[in-house]
């Protein structure tokens, strides 16, 4: 009787393992940086962290980042050196669609790239946690891990809402035909 239950459990574990073989293995070379950026307190705090990173990487102070500046700057980051390939950069810049005519990222585009990558990071973390839960790898003792992830996802949702509120607020105030006071 016990051996039949063990065999069923082995089959179930094998089934789950093959079903989710890739989710926990999907990572990005930017994950160490994204993990650090994820420690933001508000949307404006995240924006400031992105601006600070941009200024750190903009070695020639041109106001835009070349692929070379990004690759060298990330590789030299203190505490989390990141090595990116040209293929990685093409992927995160959507095949340079987010770059300017010179193939560089200005601050606004860099902010968009980082926020997109943070969202993908959250999705990977959430998928991996769900996978672990389904595979019963998270035991009762790891409740804190589950809660941390839930709060991180909520934090990202709130930050995204804040960003959209700012965009929508700008669109509304910009299109009101000058009904407000001086501007």
CSV table of N, CA, C and O in Angstrom, one decimal, residues 49-77 100 104-108 110:
chain,number,residue,atom,x,y,z
A,49,UNK,N,16.0,55.9,-8.8
A,49,UNK,CA,17.0,54.8,-9.0
A,49,UNK,C,17.3,54.6,-10.5
A,49,UNK,O,18.5,54.4,-10.8
A,50,UNK,N,16.4,54.7,-11.3
A,50,UNK,CA,16.6,54.5,-12.8
A,50,UNK,C,17.4,55.7,-13.3
A,50,UNK,O,18.4,55.5,-14.1
A,51,UNK,N,17.1,56.9,-12.9
A,51,UNK,CA,17.8,58.1,-13.3
A,51,UNK,C,19.3,58.0,-12.8
A,51,UNK,O,20.2,58.3,-13.5
A,52,UNK,N,19.5,57.6,-11.5
A,52,UNK,CA,20.8,57.5,-11.0
A,52,UNK,C,21.6,56.4,-11.8
A,52,UNK,O,22.8,56.7,-12.1
A,53,UNK,N,21.0,55.3,-12.1
A,53,UNK,CA,21.7,54.3,-12.9
A,53,UNK,C,22.0,54.8,-14.3
A,53,UNK,O,23.2,54.6,-14.8
A,54,UNK,N,21.1,55.6,-14.9
A,54,UNK,CA,21.4,56.2,-16.2
A,54,UNK,C,22.6,57.1,-16.2
A,54,UNK,O,23.5,57.0,-17.0
A,55,UNK,N,22.6,58.0,-15.2
A,55,UNK,CA,23.7,58.9,-15.0
A,55,UNK,C,25.0,58.2,-14.8
A,55,UNK,O,26.1,58.6,-15.3
A,56,UNK,N,25.0,57.1,-14.0
A,56,UNK,CA,26.2,56.3,-13.8
A,56,UNK,C,26.7,55.7,-15.1
A,56,UNK,O,27.9,55.7,-15.3
A,57,UNK,N,25.8,55.2,-15.9
A,57,UNK,CA,26.2,54.5,-17.2
A,57,UNK,C,26.6,55.5,-18.3
A,57,UNK,O,27.4,55.2,-19.1
A,58,UNK,N,26.0,56.8,-18.2
A,58,UNK,CA,26.3,57.8,-19.2
A,58,UNK,C,27.7,58.4,-19.0
A,58,UNK,O,27.8,59.5,-18.6
A,59,UNK,N,28.7,57.6,-19.3
A,59,UNK,CA,30.1,58.0,-19.0
A,59,UNK,C,30.5,59.3,-19.7
A,59,UNK,O,31.2,60.1,-19.2
A,60,UNK,N,30.0,59.5,-21.0
A,60,UNK,CA,30.4,60.6,-21.7
A,60,UNK,C,29.5,61.8,-21.5
A,60,UNK,O,29.6,62.9,-22.2
A,61,UNK,N,28.5,61.6,-20.7
A,61,UNK,CA,27.5,62.7,-20.3
A,61,UNK,C,26.8,63.3,-21.5
A,61,UNK,O,26.5,64.5,-21.6
A,62,UNK,N,26.5,62.4,-22.5
A,62,UNK,CA,25.9,62.9,-23.7
A,62,UNK,C,24.3,63.0,-23.6
A,62,UNK,O,23.7,63.5,-24.5
A,63,UNK,N,23.8,62.4,-22.5
A,63,UNK,CA,22.3,62.4,-22.4
A,63,UNK,C,21.7,61.2,-23.0
A,63,UNK,O,20.5,61.1,-23.1
A,64,UNK,N,22.5,60.3,-23.6
A,64,UNK,CA,22.0,59.0,-24.1
A,64,UNK,C,23.1,58.0,-23.9
A,64,UNK,O,24.2,58.2,-23.7
A,65,UNK,N,22.6,56.7,-24.0
A,65,UNK,CA,23.5,55.6,-23.7
A,65,UNK,C,23.7,54.8,-25.0
A,65,UNK,O,22.7,54.3,-25.6
A,66,UNK,N,24.9,54.6,-25.4
A,66,UNK,CA,25.2,53.7,-26.5
A,66,UNK,C,25.3,52.3,-26.0
A,66,UNK,O,25.4,52.1,-24.8
A,67,UNK,N,25.2,51.3,-26.9
A,67,UNK,CA,25.3,49.9,-26.5
A,67,UNK,C,26.6,49.7,-25.7
A,67,UNK,O,26.6,49.0,-24.7
A,68,UNK,N,27.7,50.3,-26.2
A,68,UNK,CA,29.0,50.2,-25.6
A,68,UNK,C,29.0,50.7,-24.1
A,68,UNK,O,29.5,50.0,-23.2
A,69,UNK,N,28.4,51.9,-23.9
A,69,UNK,CA,28.3,52.4,-22.6
A,69,UNK,C,27.5,51.5,-21.6
A,69,UNK,O,27.9,51.3,-20.5
A,70,UNK,N,26.4,51.0,-22.2
A,70,UNK,CA,25.6,50.1,-21.3
A,70,UNK,C,26.3,48.8,-21.0
A,70,UNK,O,26.4,48.4,-19.8
A,71,UNK,N,27.0,48.2,-22.0
A,71,UNK,CA,27.7,47.0,-21.7
A,71,UNK,C,28.8,47.2,-20.8
A,71,UNK,O,29.0,46.4,-19.8
A,72,UNK,N,29.6,48.2,-21.0
A,72,UNK,CA,30.8,48.5,-20.1
A,72,UNK,C,30.4,48.9,-18.7
A,72,UNK,O,30.9,48.4,-17.7
A,73,UNK,N,29.4,49.8,-18.7
A,73,UNK,CA,28.9,50.3,-17.4
A,73,UNK,C,28.3,49.2,-16.5
A,73,UNK,O,28.6,49.1,-15.3
A,74,UNK,N,27.5,48.3,-17.1
A,74,UNK,CA,26.9,47.2,-16.3
A,74,UNK,C,28.0,46.2,-15.9
A,74,UNK,O,27.9,45.6,-14.8
A,75,UNK,N,28.9,46.0,-16.8
A,75,UNK,CA,30.0,45.0,-16.4
A,75,UNK,C,30.9,45.6,-15.3
A,75,UNK,O,31.5,44.8,-14.6
A,76,UNK,N,30.9,46.9,-15.1
A,76,UNK,CA,31.7,47.5,-14.0
A,76,UNK,C,30.9,47.8,-12.8
A,76,UNK,O,31.4,48.5,-11.9
A,77,UNK,N,29.6,47.5,-12.7
A,77,UNK,CA,28.8,47.8,-11.6
A,77,UNK,C,29.3,47.2,-10.3
A,77,UNK,O,29.6,46.0,-10.3
A,100,UNK,N,17.1,55.8,-30.1
A,100,UNK,CA,17.0,57.0,-31.0
A,100,UNK,C,17.6,56.7,-32.4
A,100,UNK,O,18.1,55.6,-32.6
A,104,UNK,N,20.9,54.8,-29.7
A,104,UNK,CA,21.2,55.0,-28.3
A,104,UNK,C,19.9,55.2,-27.6
A,104,UNK,O,18.8,55.5,-28.1
A,105,UNK,N,20.0,55.0,-26.2
A,105,UNK,CA,18.8,55.1,-25.4
A,105,UNK,C,18.9,56.5,-24.6
A,105,UNK,O,19.9,56.7,-24.0
A,106,UNK,N,17.9,57.3,-24.8
A,106,UNK,CA,17.8,58.5,-23.9
A,106,UNK,C,17.2,58.1,-22.6
A,106,UNK,O,16.8,56.9,-22.4
A,107,UNK,N,17.1,59.0,-21.7
A,107,UNK,CA,16.6,58.7,-20.3
A,107,UNK,C,15.2,58.1,-20.3
A,107,UNK,O,14.9,57.2,-19.6
A,108,UNK,N,14.3,58.7,-21.1
A,108,UNK,CA,13.0,58.2,-21.2
A,108,UNK,C,12.9,56.8,-21.7
A,108,UNK,O,12.2,56.0,-21.1
A,110,UNK,N,15.4,54.6,-21.6
A,110,UNK,CA,16.1,53.8,-20.7
A,110,UNK,C,15.1,53.4,-19.5
A,110,UNK,O,15.0,52.3,-19.1
